[in-house]
Amino acid sequence: MVTQYSIQGTTAKGIAASVERGVTEGELAPGDALPPVRKLADDLGISPGTVATAYKELRARGLVVTRGRGGTVVAEAPSVASRRPPRMPEGLTDLASGLPDPAFLPVLHPPGDVRPVHGSHRAAPRLAALEELTRAWFRRDGVPAERVTFAHGALDCVARLLSVELRPGDAVAVEDPGFHHLLDLVPALGLRTVPVAVDGEGLSPGALRAALRAGVRAVVLSPRAQCPTGASLSPARRDELGSLLREFPEVLVIEDDYLTELDGPSAPTLSALGLARWAQVRTVSKRLGVDLRWAGVAGDPVTIARHDGRMLMTSGWVSHVLQETVARLFSDPEAARLVARGEAAYAERRRTLIDALGVHGIRAAGAAGLNVWVPVRDESAVVNGLRTYGWWVAAGARFRIAAPPAVRITASLLVPEAAERLASDFARVLGDTQATYGG
């Protein structure tokens, strides 16, 4: 029960604002229980219906959740605060960021001269050259590219698509474990998150079928290098999921192909199957530069039109200076060679770490991408134990809902020579944990 923070207000909006203020200022922490409806109504001298309305609004906005007899509590990732990772202590090797190695990112060369324009770019928001490069990028993997548009990164695109398609309280199926920022975004939009299990071939068909039958309005997934497990859709799994989704043509399917290589091999994608409602978003931040907040989007006519209609009313367009920078990199052979070297290095670093862990009997997943996902029994014990050896890894709680515990290691930043030392330290930590906690 919350005793250190006094909820105030005489109207539903006032009570909701008071709770939100407490969450924002840190006075109400994730998991803190709010007073029962009748108790708070008596304390404030108002009707229980007013308090119930306030709690309903807070639930719809993702600030609180109701746990049956457990009452109403502050959400684990309230919509007014993202699940930001703890600050890394000084002197540790950072293997928690999920970022690419800067050694394999090209130097950015924005246009030297940017001439003023009369009015705005709303009438012609996309540079023709980059639009054609983007169409070719999608078509390389068999993704229909008759209609493409741009956004300010993957999450910007996903947020816009979900906000124009769904209403507060609607359900969205997401990968579990999955991308932590997406897990924060969905409740922040007032939507319900429905976790769908992931295995080595992508979304579990059985879990997705259950989510669809439960009434989800949208599905968000990564077709390759899924974060944090590194799973990619196999052709058979892609076809199985496609057959299932065709039974629910009203459901919007959003693919976040965040790790598409500029010159890499094609990958199975649901977007190539002719679904009724679909969109695929591709970004370049992991391959060309983390500050390049640009995304290319392909989709069905209705989805693209709704996306662009909302964008027209908000930011209007993606900066043409940014578009010109991205277009130059797409056409730069030296940037392509650097990206290819990075892809090869990341693959070697993942394999080396997984093999080194395997020598000590530690199972890990990481077939693609920048990270390795290691199941453990006690995340905190492993994270804190590795910290004593000089390593900083990410606890899996940020990336999962109902999935078992694990830790995520950013293998892209771990040179092969250090992999054996990390694996040995990991084994020591697991041994210490088992001796202390029984596992």
Tab-separated table of C-alpha atoms in Angstrom:
chain	number	residue	atom	x	y	z
A	1	MET	CA	0.000	0.000	0.000
A	2	VAL	CA	1.274	3.477	-0.870
A	3	THR	CA	1.764	5.543	2.273
A	4	GLN	CA	4.539	7.971	1.318
A	5	TYR	CA	2.597	9.636	-1.498
A	6	SER	CA	-0.807	11.227	-0.974
A	7	ILE	CA	-3.071	11.092	-4.018
A	8	GLN	CA	-5.129	14.258	-4.375
A	9	GLY	CA	-8.072	15.413	-6.483
A	10	THR	CA	-11.854	15.722	-6.462
A	11	THR	CA	-12.456	14.781	-10.106
A	12	ALA	CA	-11.394	11.772	-12.158
A	13	LYS	CA	-8.973	13.901	-14.187
A	14	GLY	CA	-7.532	15.462	-11.052
A	15	ILE	CA	-6.925	12.078	-9.432
A	16	ALA	CA	-5.366	10.698	-12.606
A	17	ALA	CA	-3.111	13.753	-12.868
A	18	SER	CA	-2.037	13.334	-9.250
A	19	VAL	CA	-1.070	9.691	-9.815
A	20	GLU	CA	0.780	10.568	-13.024
A	21	ARG	CA	2.672	13.298	-11.196
A	22	GLY	CA	3.695	10.805	-8.515
A	23	VAL	CA	4.961	8.348	-11.140
A	24	THR	CA	6.803	11.052	-13.100
A	25	GLU	CA	8.531	12.406	-10.000
A	26	GLY	CA	9.458	8.954	-8.734
A	27	GLU	CA	7.243	9.074	-5.675
A	28	LEU	CA	5.279	6.110	-7.030
A	29	ALA	CA	7.539	3.297	-8.226
A	30	PRO	CA	6.701	0.359	-10.517
A	31	GLY	CA	4.760	-2.220	-8.526
A	32	ASP	CA	3.520	0.247	-5.880
A	33	ALA	CA	-0.127	-0.406	-5.010
A	34	LEU	CA	-2.727	2.346	-5.247
A	35	PRO	CA	-5.398	2.552	-2.551
A	36	PRO	CA	-8.563	0.512	-3.130
A	37	VAL	CA	-11.283	2.495	-4.863
A	38	ARG	CA	-13.555	2.817	-1.827
A	39	LYS	CA	-10.661	3.657	0.511
A	40	LEU	CA	-9.414	6.507	-1.715
A	41	ALA	CA	-12.994	7.727	-2.247
A	42	ASP	CA	-13.529	7.913	1.520
A	43	ASP	CA	-10.202	9.705	2.032
A	44	LEU	CA	-10.995	12.313	-0.641
A	45	GLY	CA	-14.682	12.659	0.242
A	46	ILE	CA	-15.890	11.758	-3.266
A	47	SER	CA	-17.868	8.951	-4.872
A	48	PRO	CA	-16.243	5.576	-5.636
A	49	GLY	CA	-17.360	5.991	-9.237
A	50	THR	CA	-15.102	9.029	-9.640
A	51	VAL	CA	-12.076	7.082	-8.411
A	52	ALA	CA	-12.980	4.105	-10.598
A	53	THR	CA	-13.119	6.386	-13.647
A	54	ALA	CA	-9.695	7.811	-12.785
A	55	TYR	CA	-8.197	4.319	-12.451
A	56	LYS	CA	-9.797	3.283	-15.768
A	57	GLU	CA	-8.147	6.258	-17.512
A	58	LEU	CA	-4.778	5.425	-15.939
A	59	ARG	CA	-5.069	1.801	-17.118
A	60	ALA	CA	-5.942	2.876	-20.662
A	61	ARG	CA	-2.868	5.125	-20.751
A	62	GLY	CA	-0.518	2.399	-19.503
A	63	LEU	CA	0.365	3.951	-16.146
A	64	VAL	CA	-1.229	1.279	-13.965
A	65	VAL	CA	-2.396	-2.320	-14.248
A	66	THR	CA	-5.025	-4.252	-12.296
A	67	ARG	CA	-4.047	-7.617	-10.805
A	68	GLY	CA	-7.369	-8.981	-9.641
A	69	ARG	CA	-7.250	-9.418	-5.883
A	70	GLY	CA	-3.801	-7.831	-5.976
A	71	GLY	CA	-5.455	-4.490	-6.671
A	72	THR	CA	-4.282	-1.679	-8.919
A	73	VAL	CA	-0.528	-1.093	-9.083
A	74	VAL	CA	1.877	1.149	-11.002
A	75	ALA	CA	2.911	-0.567	-14.253
A	76	GLU	CA	6.388	-2.087	-14.498
A	77	ALA	CA	7.080	0.242	-17.447
A	78	PRO	CA	4.689	3.175	-16.929
A	79	SER	CA	3.996	5.166	-20.082
A	80	VAL	CA	5.498	8.338	-18.632
A	81	ALA	CA	8.921	6.731	-18.217
A	82	SER	CA	10.778	4.310	-20.503
A	83	ARG	CA	12.672	1.280	-19.213
A	84	ARG	CA	16.001	3.023	-19.341
A	85	PRO	CA	19.007	0.868	-18.509
A	86	PRO	CA	20.940	1.601	-15.325
A	87	ARG	CA	23.971	3.823	-15.776
A	88	MET	CA	27.144	1.822	-16.374
A	89	PRO	CA	29.733	2.273	-13.609
A	90	GLU	CA	33.120	3.577	-14.673
A	91	GLY	CA	35.888	1.155	-15.540
A	92	LEU	CA	33.700	-1.620	-16.967
A	93	THR	CA	33.593	-3.075	-20.487
A	94	ASP	CA	30.254	-2.099	-22.009
A	95	LEU	CA	28.477	-5.166	-23.406
A	96	ALA	CA	24.939	-3.928	-22.672
A	97	SER	CA	24.262	-1.142	-25.164
A	98	GLY	CA	23.123	-3.181	-28.175
A	99	LEU	CA	25.011	-0.771	-30.434
A	100	PRO	CA	27.305	-1.422	-33.414
A	101	ASP	CA	31.068	-1.046	-33.244
A	102	PRO	CA	31.953	2.509	-34.370
A	103	ALA	CA	34.927	1.053	-36.236
A	104	PHE	CA	32.501	-0.251	-38.868
A	105	LEU	CA	30.391	2.891	-39.271
A	106	PRO	CA	31.220	5.263	-42.132
A	107	VAL	CA	32.062	8.912	-41.610
A	108	LEU	CA	28.969	10.985	-42.387
A	109	HIS	CA	29.183	13.700	-45.016
A	110	PRO	CA	26.046	15.856	-45.014
A	111	PRO	CA	25.558	18.188	-47.997
A	112	GLY	CA	27.963	21.116	-47.858
A	113	ASP	CA	25.511	23.724	-49.097
A	114	VAL	CA	21.851	23.658	-48.150
A	115	ARG	CA	19.983	26.308	-50.077
A	116	PRO	CA	16.843	27.869	-48.590
A	117	VAL	CA	13.546	26.865	-50.154
A	118	HIS	CA	10.415	28.902	-50.653
A	119	GLY	CA	7.760	27.578	-48.260
A	120	SER	CA	7.987	23.987	-47.074
A	121	HIS	CA	8.636	20.496	-48.417
A	122	ARG	CA	5.128	19.222	-47.606
A	123	ALA	CA	4.147	19.107	-51.269
A	124	ALA	CA	7.229	16.979	-52.139
A	125	PRO	CA	8.376	15.351	-48.881
A	126	ARG	CA	10.651	12.683	-50.402
A	127	LEU	CA	13.765	13.168	-52.507
A	128	ALA	CA	13.220	11.315	-55.786
A	129	ALA	CA	16.701	9.785	-55.771
A	130	LEU	CA	16.342	8.328	-52.278
A	131	GLU	CA	12.830	7.142	-53.045
A	132	GLU	CA	14.115	5.086	-55.977
A	133	LEU	CA	16.995	3.694	-53.929
A	134	THR	CA	14.476	2.726	-51.236
A	135	ARG	CA	12.220	0.952	-53.741
A	136	ALA	CA	15.193	-1.068	-54.997
A	137	TRP	CA	16.171	-1.866	-51.410
A	138	PHE	CA	12.779	-3.427	-50.683
A	139	ARG	CA	12.413	-5.151	-54.042
A	140	ARG	CA	15.741	-6.913	-53.532
A	141	ASP	CA	14.023	-9.072	-50.896
A	142	GLY	CA	10.754	-9.457	-52.775
A	143	VAL	CA	8.910	-6.804	-50.761
A	144	PRO	CA	6.339	-4.950	-52.912
A	145	ALA	CA	7.522	-1.373	-53.289
A	146	GLU	CA	4.816	0.314	-55.322
A	147	ARG	CA	4.157	2.555	-52.336
A	148	VAL	CA	7.005	3.690	-50.087
A	149	THR	CA	7.433	6.543	-47.666
A	150	PHE	CA	9.896	7.782	-45.049
A	151	ALA	CA	9.831	8.157	-41.264
A	152	HIS	CA	12.110	9.325	-38.454
A	153	GLY	CA	13.263	5.838	-37.492
A	154	ALA	CA	11.492	2.540	-36.792
A	155	LEU	CA	9.781	3.460	-33.530
A	156	ASP	CA	8.519	6.724	-34.992
A	157	CYS	CA	6.965	4.758	-37.834
A	158	VAL	CA	5.486	2.038	-35.601
A	159	ALA	CA	4.035	4.614	-33.217
A	160	ARG	CA	2.373	6.480	-36.075
A	161	LEU	CA	0.969	3.313	-37.647
A	162	LEU	CA	-0.456	2.039	-34.374
A	163	SER	CA	-1.909	5.410	-33.399
A	164	VAL	CA	-3.845	5.811	-36.664
A	165	GLU	CA	-5.021	2.183	-36.801
A	166	LEU	CA	-5.892	1.363	-33.199
A	167	ARG	CA	-7.765	2.937	-30.309
A	168	PRO	CA	-6.867	2.968	-26.592
A	169	GLY	CA	-7.454	-0.446	-25.104
A	170	ASP	CA	-6.852	-2.352	-28.359
A	171	ALA	CA	-4.369	-5.243	-28.202
A	172	VAL	CA	-1.026	-5.564	-30.012
A	173	ALA	CA	0.915	-8.819	-30.347
A	174	VAL	CA	4.661	-8.409	-29.748
A	175	GLU	CA	7.639	-10.754	-29.594
A	176	ASP	CA	8.559	-12.070	-26.152
A	177	PRO	CA	11.410	-11.585	-25.525
A	178	GLY	CA	11.517	-8.536	-27.749
A	179	PHE	CA	12.766	-5.012	-28.381
A	180	HIS	CA	12.494	-3.192	-25.058
A	181	HIS	CA	11.615	0.201	-26.542
A	182	LEU	CA	8.672	-1.366	-28.367
A	183	LEU	CA	7.535	-3.013	-25.132
A	184	ASP	CA	7.486	0.482	-23.612
A	185	LEU	CA	5.875	2.148	-26.619
A	186	VAL	CA	2.749	-0.015	-26.857
A	187	PRO	CA	1.389	0.763	-23.356
A	188	ALA	CA	2.480	4.394	-23.746
A	189	LEU	CA	0.005	4.609	-26.643
A	190	GLY	CA	-2.748	3.297	-24.364
A	191	LEU	CA	-2.703	-0.131	-26.031
A	192	ARG	CA	-2.569	-3.598	-24.490
A	193	THR	CA	0.514	-5.754	-25.013
A	194	VAL	CA	-0.002	-9.434	-25.821
A	195	PRO	CA	3.290	-11.384	-25.639
A	196	VAL	CA	3.999	-14.018	-28.308
A	197	ALA	CA	6.808	-16.504	-27.677
A	198	VAL	CA	9.839	-16.601	-29.979
A	199	ASP	CA	12.005	-19.577	-30.899
A	200	GLY	CA	14.944	-19.973	-33.281
A	201	GLU	CA	12.709	-19.524	-36.350
A	202	GLY	CA	10.764	-16.478	-35.147
A	203	LEU	CA	7.259	-16.138	-33.724
A	204	SER	CA	5.686	-19.324	-32.402
A	205	PRO	CA	2.683	-20.157	-34.624
A	206	GLY	CA	0.708	-21.581	-31.713
A	207	ALA	CA	1.256	-18.504	-29.576
A	208	LEU	CA	0.412	-16.182	-32.458
A	209	ARG	CA	-2.766	-18.135	-33.211
A	210	ALA	CA	-3.878	-17.708	-29.596
A	211	ALA	CA	-3.157	-13.969	-29.733
A	212	LEU	CA	-5.097	-13.550	-32.972
A	213	ARG	CA	-8.068	-15.475	-31.620
A	214	ALA	CA	-7.955	-13.294	-28.515
A	215	GLY	CA	-8.558	-10.266	-30.739
A	216	VAL	CA	-5.236	-8.483	-31.301
A	217	ARG	CA	-5.545	-5.680	-33.850
A	218	ALA	CA	-1.874	-5.551	-34.875
A	219	VAL	CA	1.248	-7.733	-34.853
A	220	VAL	CA	4.768	-6.262	-34.646
A	221	LEU	CA	7.749	-8.510	-35.348
A	222	SER	CA	11.282	-8.611	-36.743
A	223	PRO	CA	11.796	-10.946	-39.721
A	224	ARG	CA	15.537	-11.310	-39.092
A	225	ALA	CA	18.126	-10.785	-36.353
A	226	GLN	CA	15.328	-10.464	-33.794
A	227	CYS	CA	16.334	-8.459	-30.740
A	228	PRO	CA	17.433	-9.855	-28.338
A	229	THR	CA	17.585	-13.518	-29.463
A	230	GLY	CA	18.978	-13.128	-33.000
A	231	ALA	CA	16.230	-15.363	-34.454
A	232	SER	CA	15.263	-15.029	-38.127
A	233	LEU	CA	12.226	-16.343	-39.958
A	234	SER	CA	12.848	-19.574	-41.811
A	235	PRO	CA	11.019	-20.011	-45.147
A	236	ALA	CA	8.786	-22.673	-43.608
A	237	ARG	CA	7.955	-20.537	-40.566
A	238	ARG	CA	7.280	-17.512	-42.763
A	239	ASP	CA	4.800	-19.513	-44.835
A	240	GLU	CA	3.125	-20.986	-41.752
A	241	LEU	CA	2.677	-17.558	-40.160
A	242	GLY	CA	1.463	-16.136	-43.465
A	243	SER	CA	-1.251	-18.788	-43.794
A	244	LEU	CA	-2.379	-18.040	-40.257
A	245	LEU	CA	-2.454	-14.269	-40.765
A	246	ARG	CA	-4.522	-14.583	-43.938
A	247	GLU	CA	-7.336	-15.859	-41.706
A	248	PHE	CA	-7.333	-12.437	-40.009
A	249	PRO	CA	-7.149	-9.935	-42.908
A	250	GLU	CA	-8.149	-6.993	-40.722
A	251	VAL	CA	-5.018	-7.341	-38.540
A	252	LEU	CA	-2.152	-4.963	-39.386
A	253	VAL	CA	1.220	-6.750	-39.639
A	254	ILE	CA	4.260	-4.516	-39.057
A	255	GLU	CA	7.735	-5.892	-39.748
A	256	ASP	CA	10.671	-4.052	-38.201
A	257	ASP	CA	13.570	-5.119	-40.430
A	258	TYR	CA	15.980	-2.948	-38.473
A	259	LEU	CA	19.137	-4.839	-39.410
A	260	THR	CA	18.747	-5.081	-43.175
A	261	GLU	CA	22.171	-5.201	-44.811
A	262	LEU	CA	22.733	-2.938	-47.776
A	263	ASP	CA	24.303	-5.739	-49.819
A	264	GLY	CA	23.497	-8.801	-47.762
A	265	PRO	CA	21.459	-11.872	-48.685
A	266	SER	CA	17.711	-11.788	-48.960
A	267	ALA	CA	15.621	-12.937	-46.007
A	268	PRO	CA	12.136	-14.479	-45.752
A	269	THR	CA	9.573	-11.783	-45.069
A	270	LEU	CA	5.833	-11.777	-44.427
A	271	SER	CA	5.606	-8.552	-46.396
A	272	ALA	CA	6.218	-10.482	-49.623
A	273	LEU	CA	3.151	-12.709	-49.133
A	274	GLY	CA	0.434	-10.329	-50.269
A	275	LEU	CA	-1.230	-9.794	-46.886
A	276	ALA	CA	-4.192	-7.403	-46.807
A	277	ARG	CA	-2.756	-4.980	-44.223
A	278	TRP	CA	0.995	-4.786	-43.836
A	279	ALA	CA	4.000	-2.505	-43.548
A	280	GLN	CA	7.724	-3.116	-43.396
A	281	VAL	CA	10.063	-0.510	-41.936
A	282	ARG	CA	13.816	-0.558	-42.563
A	283	THR	CA	16.383	1.609	-40.831
A	284	VAL	CA	20.084	2.329	-41.279
A	285	SER	CA	21.196	3.402	-37.795
A	286	LYS	CA	22.830	0.065	-36.912
A	287	ARG	CA	24.705	-0.137	-40.221
A	288	LEU	CA	25.425	3.446	-41.285
A	289	GLY	CA	25.245	5.569	-38.129
A	290	VAL	CA	23.235	5.715	-34.918
A	291	ASP	CA	22.450	9.411	-35.525
A	292	LEU	CA	20.767	8.724	-38.887
A	293	ARG	CA	17.158	8.873	-37.687
A	294	TRP	CA	15.678	7.825	-41.025
A	295	ALA	CA	13.545	4.874	-42.056
A	296	GLY	CA	12.146	3.619	-45.340
A	297	VAL	CA	8.635	2.169	-45.203
A	298	ALA	CA	6.745	-0.013	-47.697
A	299	GLY	CA	3.155	-1.080	-47.240
A	300	ASP	CA	-0.304	-1.554	-48.625
A	301	PRO	CA	-2.055	1.557	-50.041
A	302	VAL	CA	-4.316	2.169	-47.034
A	303	THR	CA	-1.547	1.805	-44.463
A	304	ILE	CA	0.869	4.110	-46.284
A	305	ALA	CA	-1.845	6.717	-46.880
A	306	ARG	CA	-2.819	6.769	-43.205
A	307	HIS	CA	0.824	7.016	-42.140
A	308	ASP	CA	1.502	9.931	-44.484
A	309	GLY	CA	-1.743	11.666	-43.574
A	310	ARG	CA	-0.789	11.710	-39.895
A	311	MET	CA	2.775	12.754	-40.675
A	312	LEU	CA	1.514	15.623	-42.815
A	313	MET	CA	-0.308	16.970	-39.771
A	314	THR	CA	2.702	16.633	-37.451
A	315	SER	CA	6.341	16.801	-38.558
A	316	GLY	CA	5.379	17.067	-42.222
A	317	TRP	CA	8.450	15.384	-43.682
A	318	VAL	CA	11.884	13.958	-42.909
A	319	SER	CA	14.648	16.549	-43.260
A	320	HIS	CA	15.892	16.738	-46.845
A	321	VAL	CA	19.399	17.307	-45.476
A	322	LEU	CA	19.142	13.925	-43.738
A	323	GLN	CA	17.661	12.327	-46.858
A	324	GLU	CA	20.539	13.603	-48.987
A	325	THR	CA	23.045	12.213	-46.474
A	326	VAL	CA	21.401	8.780	-46.522
A	327	ALA	CA	21.171	8.759	-50.338
A	328	ARG	CA	24.891	9.464	-50.638
A	329	LEU	CA	25.715	6.591	-48.268
A	330	PHE	CA	23.474	4.195	-50.176
A	331	SER	CA	25.473	4.984	-53.301
A	332	ASP	CA	28.933	5.046	-51.681
A	333	PRO	CA	30.936	1.883	-52.519
A	334	GLU	CA	33.389	2.496	-49.681
A	335	ALA	CA	30.506	2.645	-47.167
A	336	ALA	CA	29.178	-0.628	-48.589
A	337	ARG	CA	32.593	-2.272	-48.151
A	338	LEU	CA	32.812	-1.029	-44.558
A	339	VAL	CA	29.335	-2.385	-43.823
A	340	ALA	CA	30.339	-5.761	-45.281
A	341	ARG	CA	33.443	-5.874	-43.061
A	342	GLY	CA	31.251	-5.076	-40.077
A	343	GLU	CA	28.812	-7.863	-40.949
A	344	ALA	CA	31.668	-10.370	-41.136
A	345	ALA	CA	33.189	-9.143	-37.869
A	346	TYR	CA	29.869	-9.298	-36.007
A	347	ALA	CA	29.241	-12.851	-37.222
A	348	GLU	CA	32.692	-13.934	-36.037
A	349	ARG	CA	32.258	-12.244	-32.656
A	350	ARG	CA	28.876	-13.896	-32.070
A	351	ARG	CA	30.148	-17.349	-33.030
A	352	THR	CA	33.298	-16.987	-30.953
A	353	LEU	CA	31.359	-15.972	-27.840
A	354	ILE	CA	28.698	-18.680	-28.261
A	355	ASP	CA	31.380	-21.329	-28.770
A	356	ALA	CA	33.359	-20.083	-25.760
A	357	LEU	CA	30.273	-20.199	-23.555
A	358	GLY	CA	29.475	-23.661	-24.907
A	359	VAL	CA	32.852	-24.973	-23.745
A	360	HIS	CA	31.660	-24.210	-20.201
A	361	GLY	CA	28.261	-25.803	-20.783
A	362	ILE	CA	26.473	-22.456	-21.077
A	363	ARG	CA	23.738	-22.378	-23.726
A	364	ALA	CA	23.330	-19.150	-25.730
A	365	ALA	CA	21.381	-17.916	-28.762
A	366	GLY	CA	22.613	-15.459	-31.363
A	367	ALA	CA	22.316	-16.668	-34.943
A	368	ALA	CA	22.267	-13.098	-36.282
A	369	GLY	CA	22.432	-9.492	-35.145
A	370	LEU	CA	24.548	-7.694	-32.610
A	371	ASN	CA	23.688	-9.570	-29.419
A	372	VAL	CA	23.808	-12.945	-27.718
A	373	TRP	CA	20.945	-14.049	-25.456
A	374	VAL	CA	21.949	-16.293	-22.527
A	375	PRO	CA	19.260	-17.967	-20.386
A	376	VAL	CA	20.012	-17.835	-16.645
A	377	ARG	CA	18.118	-18.543	-13.454
A	378	ASP	CA	18.900	-15.287	-11.652
A	379	GLU	CA	19.477	-12.215	-13.832
A	380	SER	CA	20.520	-9.881	-11.024
A	381	ALA	CA	23.066	-12.330	-9.646
A	382	VAL	CA	24.647	-12.797	-13.065
A	383	VAL	CA	24.702	-9.085	-13.934
A	384	ASN	CA	26.192	-8.134	-10.571
A	385	GLY	CA	28.593	-11.076	-10.626
A	386	LEU	CA	29.974	-10.175	-14.049
A	387	ARG	CA	30.285	-6.587	-12.885
A	388	THR	CA	32.822	-7.703	-10.284
A	389	TYR	CA	34.923	-9.125	-13.141
A	390	GLY	CA	34.732	-5.887	-15.126
A	391	TRP	CA	31.867	-6.718	-17.521
A	392	TRP	CA	28.610	-4.814	-17.936
A	393	VAL	CA	25.790	-6.845	-19.502
A	394	ALA	CA	22.041	-6.207	-19.702
A	395	ALA	CA	19.510	-7.951	-17.503
A	396	GLY	CA	16.855	-9.639	-19.616
A	397	ALA	CA	13.928	-8.182	-17.646
A	398	ARG	CA	13.966	-5.139	-19.938
A	399	PHE	CA	13.293	-7.345	-22.965
A	400	ARG	CA	10.701	-9.840	-21.789
A	401	ILE	CA	7.171	-10.131	-20.458
A	402	ALA	CA	6.446	-13.801	-19.782
A	403	ALA	CA	9.635	-15.292	-21.253
A	404	PRO	CA	12.142	-16.995	-18.916
A	405	PRO	CA	15.007	-14.941	-17.422
A	406	ALA	CA	18.206	-14.327	-19.372
A	407	VAL	CA	20.922	-11.739	-19.932
A	408	ARG	CA	21.786	-9.972	-23.169
A	409	ILE	CA	25.419	-9.559	-24.203
A	410	THR	CA	26.295	-7.128	-26.992
A	411	ALA	CA	28.702	-9.316	-28.924
A	412	SER	CA	29.312	-6.628	-31.559
A	413	LEU	CA	31.544	-4.830	-29.046
A	414	LEU	CA	33.452	-7.912	-27.854
A	415	VAL	CA	36.647	-8.654	-29.764
A	416	PRO	CA	37.241	-12.428	-30.230
A	417	GLU	CA	40.369	-12.395	-28.068
A	418	ALA	CA	38.287	-11.413	-25.027
A	419	ALA	CA	35.497	-13.947	-25.536
A	420	GLU	CA	37.170	-16.805	-23.648
A	421	ARG	CA	37.869	-14.576	-20.641
A	422	LEU	CA	34.225	-13.455	-20.540
A	423	ALA	CA	33.025	-17.060	-20.853
A	424	SER	CA	35.300	-18.171	-18.016
A	425	ASP	CA	34.103	-15.328	-15.810
A	426	PHE	CA	30.504	-16.173	-16.700
A	427	ALA	CA	31.056	-19.787	-15.617
A	428	ARG	CA	32.581	-18.633	-12.331
A	429	VAL	CA	29.602	-16.386	-11.679
A	430	LEU	CA	27.167	-19.228	-12.358
A	431	GLY	CA	29.149	-21.442	-10.001
A	432	ASP	CA	29.069	-18.805	-7.271
A	433	THR	CA	25.348	-18.253	-7.839
A	434	GLN	CA	24.582	-21.965	-7.568
A	435	ALA	CA	26.598	-22.282	-4.389
A	436	THR	CA	24.877	-19.266	-2.841
A	437	TYR	CA	21.314	-19.509	-4.151
A	438	GLY	CA	21.048	-23.093	-5.320
A	439	GLY	CA	21.026	-22.114	-9.021
